[in-house]
mmCIF file of C-alpha atoms in Angstrom:
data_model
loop_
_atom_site.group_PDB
_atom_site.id
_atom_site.type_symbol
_atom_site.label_atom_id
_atom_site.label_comp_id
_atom_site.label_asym_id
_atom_site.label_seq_id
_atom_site.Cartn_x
_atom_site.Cartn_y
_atom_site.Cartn_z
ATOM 1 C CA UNK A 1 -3.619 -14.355 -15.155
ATOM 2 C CA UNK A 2 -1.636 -11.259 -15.208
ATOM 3 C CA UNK A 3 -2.215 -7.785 -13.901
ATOM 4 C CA UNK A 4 -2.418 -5.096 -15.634
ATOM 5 C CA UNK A 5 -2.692 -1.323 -14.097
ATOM 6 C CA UNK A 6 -3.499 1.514 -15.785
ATOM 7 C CA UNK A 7 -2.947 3.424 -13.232
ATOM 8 C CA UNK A 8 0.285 2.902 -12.313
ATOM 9 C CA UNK A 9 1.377 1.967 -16.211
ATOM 10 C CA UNK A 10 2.086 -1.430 -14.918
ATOM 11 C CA UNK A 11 1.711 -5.095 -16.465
ATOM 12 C CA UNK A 12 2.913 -8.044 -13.786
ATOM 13 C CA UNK A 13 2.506 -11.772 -15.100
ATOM 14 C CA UNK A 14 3.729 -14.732 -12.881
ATOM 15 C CA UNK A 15 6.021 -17.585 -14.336
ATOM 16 C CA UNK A 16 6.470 -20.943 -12.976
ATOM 17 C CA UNK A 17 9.438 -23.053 -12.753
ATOM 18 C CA UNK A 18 8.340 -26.856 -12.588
ATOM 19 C CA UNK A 19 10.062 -30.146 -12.818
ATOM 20 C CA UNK A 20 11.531 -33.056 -10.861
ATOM 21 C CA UNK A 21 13.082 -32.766 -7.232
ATOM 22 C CA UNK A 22 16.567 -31.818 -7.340
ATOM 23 C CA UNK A 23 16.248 -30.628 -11.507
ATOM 24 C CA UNK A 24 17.595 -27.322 -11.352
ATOM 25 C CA UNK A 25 14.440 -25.099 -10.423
ATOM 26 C CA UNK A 26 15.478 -23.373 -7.778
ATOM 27 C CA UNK A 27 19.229 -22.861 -8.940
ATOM 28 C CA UNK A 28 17.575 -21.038 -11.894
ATOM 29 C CA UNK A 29 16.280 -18.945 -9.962
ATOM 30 C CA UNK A 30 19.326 -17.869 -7.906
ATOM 31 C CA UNK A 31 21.428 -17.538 -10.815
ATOM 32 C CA UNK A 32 19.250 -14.924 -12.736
ATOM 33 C CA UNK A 33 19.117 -13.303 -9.373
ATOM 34 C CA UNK A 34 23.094 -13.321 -9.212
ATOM 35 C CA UNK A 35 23.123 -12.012 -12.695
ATOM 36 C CA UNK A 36 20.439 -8.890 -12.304
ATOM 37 C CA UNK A 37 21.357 -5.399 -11.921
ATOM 38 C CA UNK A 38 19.945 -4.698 -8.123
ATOM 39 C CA UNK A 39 17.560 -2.052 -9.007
ATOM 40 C CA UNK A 40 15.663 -5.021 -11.354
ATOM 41 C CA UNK A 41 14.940 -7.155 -8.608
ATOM 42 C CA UNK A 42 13.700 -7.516 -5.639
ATOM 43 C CA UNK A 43 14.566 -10.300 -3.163
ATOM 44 C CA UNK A 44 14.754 -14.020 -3.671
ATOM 45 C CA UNK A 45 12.686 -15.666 -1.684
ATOM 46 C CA UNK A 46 12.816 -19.092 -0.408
ATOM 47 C CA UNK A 47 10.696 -21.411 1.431
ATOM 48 C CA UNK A 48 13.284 -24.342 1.923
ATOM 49 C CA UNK A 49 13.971 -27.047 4.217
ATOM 50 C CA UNK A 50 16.817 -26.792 6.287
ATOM 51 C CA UNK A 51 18.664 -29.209 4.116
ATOM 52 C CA UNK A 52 17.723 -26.341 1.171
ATOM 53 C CA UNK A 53 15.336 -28.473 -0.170
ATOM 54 C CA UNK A 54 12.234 -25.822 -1.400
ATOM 55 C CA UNK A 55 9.268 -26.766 0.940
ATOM 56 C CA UNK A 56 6.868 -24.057 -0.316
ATOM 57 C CA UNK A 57 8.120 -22.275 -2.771
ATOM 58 C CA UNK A 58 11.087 -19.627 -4.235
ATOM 59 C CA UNK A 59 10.087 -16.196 -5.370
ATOM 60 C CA UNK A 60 11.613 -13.585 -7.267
ATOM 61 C CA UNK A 61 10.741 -10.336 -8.548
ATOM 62 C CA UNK A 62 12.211 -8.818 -11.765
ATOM 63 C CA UNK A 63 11.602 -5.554 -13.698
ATOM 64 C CA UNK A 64 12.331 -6.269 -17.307
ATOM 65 C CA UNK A 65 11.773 -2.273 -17.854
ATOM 66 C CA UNK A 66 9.519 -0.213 -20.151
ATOM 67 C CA UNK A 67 7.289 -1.752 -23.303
ATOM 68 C CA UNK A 68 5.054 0.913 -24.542
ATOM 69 C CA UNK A 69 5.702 2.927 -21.400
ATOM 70 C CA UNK A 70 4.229 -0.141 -18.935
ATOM 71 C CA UNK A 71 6.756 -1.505 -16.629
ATOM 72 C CA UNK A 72 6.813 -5.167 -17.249
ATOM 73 C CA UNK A 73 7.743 -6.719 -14.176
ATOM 74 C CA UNK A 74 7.538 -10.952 -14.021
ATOM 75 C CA UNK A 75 7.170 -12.762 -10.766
ATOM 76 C CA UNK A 76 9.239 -16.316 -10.833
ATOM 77 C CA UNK A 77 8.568 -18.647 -8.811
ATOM 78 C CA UNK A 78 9.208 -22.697 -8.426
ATOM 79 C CA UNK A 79 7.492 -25.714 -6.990
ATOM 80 C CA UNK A 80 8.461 -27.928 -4.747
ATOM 81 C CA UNK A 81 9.620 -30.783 -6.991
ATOM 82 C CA UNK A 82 9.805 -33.407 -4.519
ATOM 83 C CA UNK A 83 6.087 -35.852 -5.429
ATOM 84 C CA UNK A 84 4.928 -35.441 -1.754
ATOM 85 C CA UNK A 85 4.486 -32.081 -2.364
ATOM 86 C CA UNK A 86 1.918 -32.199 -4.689
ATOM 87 C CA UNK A 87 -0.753 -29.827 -3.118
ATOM 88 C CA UNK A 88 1.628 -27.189 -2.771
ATOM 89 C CA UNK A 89 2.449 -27.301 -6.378
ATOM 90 C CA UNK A 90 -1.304 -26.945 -7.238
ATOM 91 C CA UNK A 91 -1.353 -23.593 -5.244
ATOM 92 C CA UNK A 92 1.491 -21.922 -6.763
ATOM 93 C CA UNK A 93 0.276 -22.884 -10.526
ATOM 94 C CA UNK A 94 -3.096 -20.247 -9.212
ATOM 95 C CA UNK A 95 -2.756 -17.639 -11.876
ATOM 96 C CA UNK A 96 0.038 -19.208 -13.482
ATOM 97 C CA UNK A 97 0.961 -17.225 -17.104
ATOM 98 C CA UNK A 98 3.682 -19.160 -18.269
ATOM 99 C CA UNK A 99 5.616 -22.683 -17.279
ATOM 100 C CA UNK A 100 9.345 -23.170 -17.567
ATOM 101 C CA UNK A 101 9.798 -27.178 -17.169
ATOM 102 C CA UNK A 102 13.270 -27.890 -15.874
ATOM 103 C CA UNK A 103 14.096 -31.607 -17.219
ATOM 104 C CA UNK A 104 17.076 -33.598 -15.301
ATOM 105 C CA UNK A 105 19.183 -34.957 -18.422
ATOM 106 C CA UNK A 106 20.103 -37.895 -16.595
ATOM 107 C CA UNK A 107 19.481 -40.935 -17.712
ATOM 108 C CA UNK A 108 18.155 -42.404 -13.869
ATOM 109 C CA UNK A 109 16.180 -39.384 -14.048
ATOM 110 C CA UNK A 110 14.181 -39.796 -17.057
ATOM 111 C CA UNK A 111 11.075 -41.640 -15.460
ATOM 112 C CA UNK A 112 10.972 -38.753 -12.698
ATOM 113 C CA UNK A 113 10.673 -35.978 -15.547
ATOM 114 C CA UNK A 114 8.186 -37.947 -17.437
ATOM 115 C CA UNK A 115 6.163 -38.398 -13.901
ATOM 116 C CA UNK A 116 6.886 -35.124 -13.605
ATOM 117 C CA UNK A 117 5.244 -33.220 -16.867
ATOM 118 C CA UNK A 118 2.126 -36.162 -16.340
ATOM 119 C CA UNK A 119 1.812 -34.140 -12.749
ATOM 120 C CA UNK A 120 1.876 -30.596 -14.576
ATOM 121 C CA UNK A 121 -0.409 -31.610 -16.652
ATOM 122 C CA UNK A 122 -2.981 -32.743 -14.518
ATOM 123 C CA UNK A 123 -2.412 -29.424 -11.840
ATOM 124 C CA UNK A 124 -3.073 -27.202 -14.653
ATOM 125 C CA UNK A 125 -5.721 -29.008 -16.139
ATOM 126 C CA UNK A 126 -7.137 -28.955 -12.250
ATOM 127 C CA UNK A 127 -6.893 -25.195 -12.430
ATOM 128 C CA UNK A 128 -8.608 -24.931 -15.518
ATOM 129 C CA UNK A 129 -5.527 -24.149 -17.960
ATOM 130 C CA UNK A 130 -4.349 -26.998 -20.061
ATOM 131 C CA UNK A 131 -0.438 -27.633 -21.428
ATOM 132 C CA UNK A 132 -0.932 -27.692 -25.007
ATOM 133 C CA UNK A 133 -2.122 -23.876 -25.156
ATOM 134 C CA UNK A 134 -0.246 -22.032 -21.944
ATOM 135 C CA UNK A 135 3.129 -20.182 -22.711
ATOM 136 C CA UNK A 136 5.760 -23.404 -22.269
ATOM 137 C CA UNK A 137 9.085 -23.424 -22.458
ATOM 138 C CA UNK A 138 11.642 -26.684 -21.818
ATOM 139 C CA UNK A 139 15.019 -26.890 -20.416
ATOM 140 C CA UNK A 140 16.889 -29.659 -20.534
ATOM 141 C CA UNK A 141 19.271 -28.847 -17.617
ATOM 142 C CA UNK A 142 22.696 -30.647 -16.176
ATOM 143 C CA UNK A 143 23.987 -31.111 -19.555
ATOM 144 C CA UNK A 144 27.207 -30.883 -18.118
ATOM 145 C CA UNK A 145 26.938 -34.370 -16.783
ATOM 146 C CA UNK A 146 28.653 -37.830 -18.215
ATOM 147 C CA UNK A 147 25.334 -40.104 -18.195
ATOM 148 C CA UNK A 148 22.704 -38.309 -20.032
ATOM 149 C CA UNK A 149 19.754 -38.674 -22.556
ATOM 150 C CA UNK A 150 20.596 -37.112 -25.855
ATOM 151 C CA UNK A 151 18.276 -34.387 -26.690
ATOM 152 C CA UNK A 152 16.039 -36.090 -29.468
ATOM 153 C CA UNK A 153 15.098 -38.592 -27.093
ATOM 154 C CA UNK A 154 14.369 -36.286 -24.400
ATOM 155 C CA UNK A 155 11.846 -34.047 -26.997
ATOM 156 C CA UNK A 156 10.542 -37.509 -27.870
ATOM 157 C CA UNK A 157 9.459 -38.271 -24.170
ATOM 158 C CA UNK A 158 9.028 -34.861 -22.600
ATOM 159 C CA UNK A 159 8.584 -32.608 -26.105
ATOM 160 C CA UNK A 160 5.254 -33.810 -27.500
ATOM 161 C CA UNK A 161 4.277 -30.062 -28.346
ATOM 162 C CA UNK A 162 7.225 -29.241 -29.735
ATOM 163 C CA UNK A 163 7.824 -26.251 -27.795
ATOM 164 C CA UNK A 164 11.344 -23.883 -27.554
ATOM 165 C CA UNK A 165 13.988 -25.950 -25.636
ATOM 166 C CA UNK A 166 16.944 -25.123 -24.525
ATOM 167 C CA UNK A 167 20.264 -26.803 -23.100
ATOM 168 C CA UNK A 168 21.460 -26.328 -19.952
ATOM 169 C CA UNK A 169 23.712 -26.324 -17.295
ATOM 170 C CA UNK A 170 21.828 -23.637 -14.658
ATOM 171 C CA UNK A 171 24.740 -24.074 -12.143
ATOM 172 C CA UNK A 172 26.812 -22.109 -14.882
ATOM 173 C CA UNK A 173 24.124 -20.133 -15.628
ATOM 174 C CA UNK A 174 24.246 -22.154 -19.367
ATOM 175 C CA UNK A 175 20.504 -21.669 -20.646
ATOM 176 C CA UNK A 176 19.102 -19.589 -18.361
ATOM 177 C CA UNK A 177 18.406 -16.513 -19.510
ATOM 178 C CA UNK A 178 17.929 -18.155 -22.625
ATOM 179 C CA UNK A 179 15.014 -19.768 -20.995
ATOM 180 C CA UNK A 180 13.825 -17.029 -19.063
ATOM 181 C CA UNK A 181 13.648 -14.834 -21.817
ATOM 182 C CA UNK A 182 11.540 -17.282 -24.426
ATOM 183 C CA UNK A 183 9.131 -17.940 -21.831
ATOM 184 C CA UNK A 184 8.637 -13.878 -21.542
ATOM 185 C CA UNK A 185 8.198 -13.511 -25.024
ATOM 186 C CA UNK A 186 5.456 -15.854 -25.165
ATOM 187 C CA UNK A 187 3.753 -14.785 -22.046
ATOM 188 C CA UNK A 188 3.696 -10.931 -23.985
ATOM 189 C CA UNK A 189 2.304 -12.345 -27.170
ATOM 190 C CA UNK A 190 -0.150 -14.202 -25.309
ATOM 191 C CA UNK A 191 -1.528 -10.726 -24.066
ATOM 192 C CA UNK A 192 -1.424 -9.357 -26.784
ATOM 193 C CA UNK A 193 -3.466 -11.945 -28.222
ATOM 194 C CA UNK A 194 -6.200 -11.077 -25.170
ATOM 195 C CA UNK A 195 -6.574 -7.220 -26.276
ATOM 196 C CA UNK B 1 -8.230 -19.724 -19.819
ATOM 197 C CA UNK B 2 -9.567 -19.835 -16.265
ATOM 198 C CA UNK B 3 -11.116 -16.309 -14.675
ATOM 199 C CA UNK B 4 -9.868 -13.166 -16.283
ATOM 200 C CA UNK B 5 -6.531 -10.797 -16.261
ATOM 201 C CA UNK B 6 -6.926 -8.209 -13.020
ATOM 202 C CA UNK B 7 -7.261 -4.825 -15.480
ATOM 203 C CA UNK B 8 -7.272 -1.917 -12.843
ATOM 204 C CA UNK B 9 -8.260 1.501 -14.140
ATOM 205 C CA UNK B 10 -7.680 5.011 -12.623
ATOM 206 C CA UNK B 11 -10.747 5.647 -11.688
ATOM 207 C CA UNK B 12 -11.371 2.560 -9.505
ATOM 208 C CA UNK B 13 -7.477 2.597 -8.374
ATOM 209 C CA UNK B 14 -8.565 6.086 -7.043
ATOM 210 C CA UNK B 15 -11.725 4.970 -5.255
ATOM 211 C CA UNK B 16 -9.246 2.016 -3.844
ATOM 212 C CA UNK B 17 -6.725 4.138 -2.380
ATOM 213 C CA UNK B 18 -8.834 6.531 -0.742
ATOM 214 C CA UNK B 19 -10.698 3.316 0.835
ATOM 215 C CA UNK B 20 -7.243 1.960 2.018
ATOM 216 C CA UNK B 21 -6.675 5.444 3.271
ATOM 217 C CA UNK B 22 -9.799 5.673 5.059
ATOM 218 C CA UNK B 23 -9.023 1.891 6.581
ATOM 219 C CA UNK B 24 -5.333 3.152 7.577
ATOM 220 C CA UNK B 25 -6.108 6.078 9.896
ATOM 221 C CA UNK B 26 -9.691 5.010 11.274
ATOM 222 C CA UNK B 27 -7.758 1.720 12.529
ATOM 223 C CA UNK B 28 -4.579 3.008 13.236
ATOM 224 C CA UNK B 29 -2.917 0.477 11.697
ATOM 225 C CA UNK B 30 0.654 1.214 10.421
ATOM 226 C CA UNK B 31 0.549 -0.105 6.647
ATOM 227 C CA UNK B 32 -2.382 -1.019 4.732
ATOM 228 C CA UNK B 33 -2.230 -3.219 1.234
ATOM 229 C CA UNK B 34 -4.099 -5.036 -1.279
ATOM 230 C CA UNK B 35 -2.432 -7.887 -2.933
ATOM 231 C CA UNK B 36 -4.549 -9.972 -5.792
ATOM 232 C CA UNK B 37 -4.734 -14.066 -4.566
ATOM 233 C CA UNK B 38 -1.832 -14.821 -7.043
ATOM 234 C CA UNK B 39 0.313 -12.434 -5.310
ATOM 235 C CA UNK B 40 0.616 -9.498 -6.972
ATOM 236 C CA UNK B 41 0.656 -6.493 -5.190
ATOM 237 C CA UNK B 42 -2.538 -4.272 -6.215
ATOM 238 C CA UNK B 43 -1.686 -1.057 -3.740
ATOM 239 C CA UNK B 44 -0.463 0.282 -0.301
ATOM 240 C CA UNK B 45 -0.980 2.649 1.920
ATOM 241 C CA UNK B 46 1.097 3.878 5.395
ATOM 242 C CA UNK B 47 4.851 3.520 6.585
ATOM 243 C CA UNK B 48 5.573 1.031 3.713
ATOM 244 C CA UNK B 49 9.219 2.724 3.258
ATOM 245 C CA UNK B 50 11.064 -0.319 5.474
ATOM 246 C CA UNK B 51 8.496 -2.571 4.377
ATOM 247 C CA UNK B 52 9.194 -5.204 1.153
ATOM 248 C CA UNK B 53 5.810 -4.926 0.052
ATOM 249 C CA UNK B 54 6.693 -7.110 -2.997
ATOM 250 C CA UNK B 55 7.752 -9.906 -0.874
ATOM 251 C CA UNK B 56 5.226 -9.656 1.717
ATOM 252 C CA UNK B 57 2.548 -9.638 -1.001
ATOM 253 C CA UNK B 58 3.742 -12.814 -2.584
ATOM 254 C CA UNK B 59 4.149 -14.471 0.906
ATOM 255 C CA UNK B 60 0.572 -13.428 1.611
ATOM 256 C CA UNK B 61 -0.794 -15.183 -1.073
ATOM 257 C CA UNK B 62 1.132 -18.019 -0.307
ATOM 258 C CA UNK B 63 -0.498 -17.969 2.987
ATOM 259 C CA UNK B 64 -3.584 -17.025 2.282
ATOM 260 C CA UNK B 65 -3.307 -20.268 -0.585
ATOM 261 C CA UNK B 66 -2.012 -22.565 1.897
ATOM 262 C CA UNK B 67 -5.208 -22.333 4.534
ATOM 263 C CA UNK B 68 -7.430 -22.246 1.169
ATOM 264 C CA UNK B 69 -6.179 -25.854 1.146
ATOM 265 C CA UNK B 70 -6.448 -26.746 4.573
ATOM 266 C CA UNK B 71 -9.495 -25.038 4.767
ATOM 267 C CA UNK B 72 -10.938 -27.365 1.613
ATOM 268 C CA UNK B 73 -9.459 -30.248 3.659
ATOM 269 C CA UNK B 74 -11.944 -29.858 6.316
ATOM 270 C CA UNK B 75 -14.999 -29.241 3.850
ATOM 271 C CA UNK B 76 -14.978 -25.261 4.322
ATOM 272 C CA UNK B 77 -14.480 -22.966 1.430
ATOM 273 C CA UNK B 78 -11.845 -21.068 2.632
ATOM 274 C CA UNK B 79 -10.548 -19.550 5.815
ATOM 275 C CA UNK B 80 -11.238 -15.967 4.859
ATOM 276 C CA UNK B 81 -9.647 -13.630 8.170
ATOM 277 C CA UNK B 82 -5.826 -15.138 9.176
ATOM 278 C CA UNK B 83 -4.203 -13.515 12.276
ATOM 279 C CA UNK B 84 -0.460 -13.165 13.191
ATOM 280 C CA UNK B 85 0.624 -12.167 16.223
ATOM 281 C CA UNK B 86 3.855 -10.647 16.982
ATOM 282 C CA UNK B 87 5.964 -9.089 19.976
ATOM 283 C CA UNK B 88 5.589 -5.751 18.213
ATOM 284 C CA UNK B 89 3.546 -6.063 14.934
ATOM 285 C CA UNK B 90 0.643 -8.020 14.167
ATOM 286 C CA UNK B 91 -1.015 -9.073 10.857
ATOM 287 C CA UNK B 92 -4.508 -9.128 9.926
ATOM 288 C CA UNK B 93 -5.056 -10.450 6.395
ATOM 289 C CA UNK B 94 -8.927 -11.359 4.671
ATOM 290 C CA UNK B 95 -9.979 -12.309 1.712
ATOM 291 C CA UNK B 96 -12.055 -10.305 -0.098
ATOM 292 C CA UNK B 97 -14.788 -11.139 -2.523
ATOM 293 C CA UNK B 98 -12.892 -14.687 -3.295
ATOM 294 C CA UNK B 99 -10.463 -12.563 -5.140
ATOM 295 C CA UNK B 100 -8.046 -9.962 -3.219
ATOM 296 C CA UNK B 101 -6.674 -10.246 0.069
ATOM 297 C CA UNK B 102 -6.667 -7.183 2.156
ATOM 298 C CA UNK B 103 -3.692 -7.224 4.787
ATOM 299 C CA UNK B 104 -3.285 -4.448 7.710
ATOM 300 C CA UNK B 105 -0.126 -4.828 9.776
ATOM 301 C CA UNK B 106 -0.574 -2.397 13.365
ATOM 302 C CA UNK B 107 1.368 -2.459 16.599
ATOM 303 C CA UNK B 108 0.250 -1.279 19.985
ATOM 304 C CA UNK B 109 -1.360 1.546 19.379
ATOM 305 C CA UNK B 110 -4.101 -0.047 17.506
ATOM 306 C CA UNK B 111 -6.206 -3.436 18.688
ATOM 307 C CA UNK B 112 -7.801 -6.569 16.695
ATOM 308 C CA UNK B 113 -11.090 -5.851 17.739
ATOM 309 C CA UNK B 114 -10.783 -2.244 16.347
ATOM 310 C CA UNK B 115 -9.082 -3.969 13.640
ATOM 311 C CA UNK B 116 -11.612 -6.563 12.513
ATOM 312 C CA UNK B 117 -14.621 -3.928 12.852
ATOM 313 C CA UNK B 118 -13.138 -1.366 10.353
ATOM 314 C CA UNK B 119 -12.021 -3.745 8.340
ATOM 315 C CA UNK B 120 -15.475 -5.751 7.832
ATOM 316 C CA UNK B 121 -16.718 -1.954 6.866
ATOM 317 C CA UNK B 122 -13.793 -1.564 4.386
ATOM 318 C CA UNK B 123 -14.547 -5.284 3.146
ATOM 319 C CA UNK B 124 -17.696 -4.406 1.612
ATOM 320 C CA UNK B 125 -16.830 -1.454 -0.142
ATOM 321 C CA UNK B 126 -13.744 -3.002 -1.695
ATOM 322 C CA UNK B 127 -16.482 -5.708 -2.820
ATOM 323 C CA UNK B 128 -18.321 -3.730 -4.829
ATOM 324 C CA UNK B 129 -15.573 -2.182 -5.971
ATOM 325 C CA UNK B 130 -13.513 -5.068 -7.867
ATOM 326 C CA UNK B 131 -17.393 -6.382 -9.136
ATOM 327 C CA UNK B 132 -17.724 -3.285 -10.681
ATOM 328 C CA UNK B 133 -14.289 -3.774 -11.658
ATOM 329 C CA UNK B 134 -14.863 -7.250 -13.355
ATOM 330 C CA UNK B 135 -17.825 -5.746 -15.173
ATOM 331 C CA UNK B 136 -16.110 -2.930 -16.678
ATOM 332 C CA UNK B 137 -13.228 -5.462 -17.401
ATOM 333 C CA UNK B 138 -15.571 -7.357 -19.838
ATOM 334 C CA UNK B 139 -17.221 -4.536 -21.120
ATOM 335 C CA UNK B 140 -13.661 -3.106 -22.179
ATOM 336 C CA UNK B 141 -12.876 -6.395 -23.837
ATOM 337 C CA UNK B 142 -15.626 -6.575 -25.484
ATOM 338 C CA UNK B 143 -15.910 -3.080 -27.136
ATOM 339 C CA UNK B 144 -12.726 -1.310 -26.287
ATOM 340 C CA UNK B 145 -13.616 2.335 -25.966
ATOM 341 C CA UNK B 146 -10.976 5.473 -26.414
ATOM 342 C CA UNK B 147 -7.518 4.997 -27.117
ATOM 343 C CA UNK B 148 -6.285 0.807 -28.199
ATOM 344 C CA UNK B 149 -4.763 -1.367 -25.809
ATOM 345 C CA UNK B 150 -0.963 -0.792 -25.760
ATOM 346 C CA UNK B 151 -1.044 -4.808 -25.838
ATOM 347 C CA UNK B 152 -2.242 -4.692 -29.315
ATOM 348 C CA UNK B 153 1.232 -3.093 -30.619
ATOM 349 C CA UNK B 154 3.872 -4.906 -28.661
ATOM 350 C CA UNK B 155 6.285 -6.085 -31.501
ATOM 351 C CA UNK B 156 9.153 -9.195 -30.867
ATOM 352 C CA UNK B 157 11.443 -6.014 -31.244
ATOM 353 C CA UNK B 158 10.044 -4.152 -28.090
ATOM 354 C CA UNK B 159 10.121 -7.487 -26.441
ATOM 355 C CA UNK B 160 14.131 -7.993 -27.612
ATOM 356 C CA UNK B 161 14.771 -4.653 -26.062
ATOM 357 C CA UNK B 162 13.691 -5.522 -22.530
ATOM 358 C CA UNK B 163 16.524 -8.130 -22.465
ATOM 359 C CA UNK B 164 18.975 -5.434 -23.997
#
């Protein structure tokens, strides 16, 4: 559900990072805040435990500058993935415009990413949106690491949709903006599609 | 898609402000803001210079989201009024019409009590307000009248261009 303001030439639209506890969510998040010119952002926030593990959620605010003389600015924000947090997660998908699923590669992690989309599915559906339809974009993170799932198997399991994936390694910054900017461009062709 | 896109026009941003304005100096509160439930920040009134209203407007919604789900824990609704008390500067945050949260942040020289009564006067104009809003919203969808959406036109090029 974005916001769009006429008055101030202004469109703001919200995108969610979701996936398994320790995936790569919230290091995402820090890296395209490393990598933004300071006047594009605003701060990163983060709910966290004190062992840095998100409790609530992160938040950042980016200006992606002028289209058709609105300023486009997206709001980012992750869930906690860890499964006790589940009704936290169900808050933060409220007005949700676009999901970026961060997949572990790993192959001990495979059950906790598929346990992990079947919980994303059933938040959204809970909020009224449903998977197959909502802007989606997949990244297969920590590909980096010796034990992992190759990525045919990992569309197989996590992929059904068949929607843009990408490969990365978020610690590097590897995929990220890659990521970032897919899910953009189909939260902006989904507005269009509204008007 | 569940409920519909916040669309805010001059005209109502204009009646808006001047009610935020009216809130700010009849309470004597020191900022004044509207943020929509999912945390976008609608307006703000007041000493918002050393304030990171972007922030506070996504934390507020986090709040405000959090006691929503306490608040169905225990069978109610929602919580809709959320006080914070500080040494200097307090918070006083409602919901409005199930939609936008109003949040007034004074110190010392203003009270709750005065507070919570101008508020609950503000409250129900800003109601009528956003449902005039919502109706106006529909009827633009519907039939759009005067110039097209700028939505219509967005190309993958203008999109390419905001990632340089």
């Amino acid at each position: 559900m974005s916001f769009i303001n006429y008055s101030s030439r202004e469109i703001n639209c919200k995108i969610v990072y979701y996936g398994p506890g320790l995936g790569g969510k919230t290091t995402n998040l820090q890296y395209i805040y490393k990598k933004t010119n300071p006047e594009s952002k605003g701060k990163l926030i983060s709910l966290a435990t004190e062992t840095e593990r998100t409790l609530f959620f992160d938040f950042l605010p980016l200006n992606l500058g002028d289209i058709r003389g609105f300023k486009t600015r997206f709001h980012l924000y992750t869930v906690p993935g860890q499964v006790f947090y589940d009704a936290s997660r169900k808050l933060i998908l409220k007005g949700v415009d676009g999901v970026v699923f961060v997949a572990d590669s790993q192959v001990e992690r495979m059950e906790a990413n598929i346990e992990s989309v079947e919980n994303l599915r059933i938040n959204l559906n809970e909020q009224g949106y449903n998977l197959d339809k909502i802007p989606y974009t997949i990244q297969y993170n920590k590909r980096d690491l010796p034990n992992i799932v190759p990525v045919d198997e990992l569309n197989r399991a996590l992929n059904q949709r068949g929607v843009p994936w990408y490969e990365g390694v978020a610690i590097e910054g590897i995929g990220v903006f890659d990521t970032l900017k897919n899910i953009a461009k189909q939260v902006l062709f989904e507005l269009k599609k509204g008007y | 898609m569940p409920g519909y896109d916040l669309i805010m026009y001059d005209e109502e941003s204009k009646q808006i402000d001047a009610e935020l304005n009216r809130l700010h100096s009849q309470s004597n509160a020191k900022v004044v803001f509207l943020v929509d439930k999912n945390g976008q920040l609608i307006t703000s009134v007041g000493e918002t210079r050393d304030i990171d209203t972007t922030s506070l407007a996504s934390l507020t919604a986090g709040n405000i989201a959090a006691t929503g789900g306490m608040a169905r824990l225990l069978g109610e609704r929602e919580f809709s009024i959320l006080f914070h008390e500080g040494e200097k500067d307090n918070i006083h945050i409602s919901v409005i019409g199930h939609r936008v949260i109003l949040v007034v942040i004074f110190d010392q020289r203003s009270s709750l009590g005065l507070v919570r009564l101008r508020v609950k006067k503000t409250a129900e104009t800003l109601t009528k307000i956003f449902e005039d809003l919502a109706v106006k919203t529909q009827k633009e969808k519907a039939a759009p009248e005067g110039a097209p959406s700028p939505f219509a036109e967005i190309s993958d090029e203008d999109i390419d261009k905001l990632f340089g």
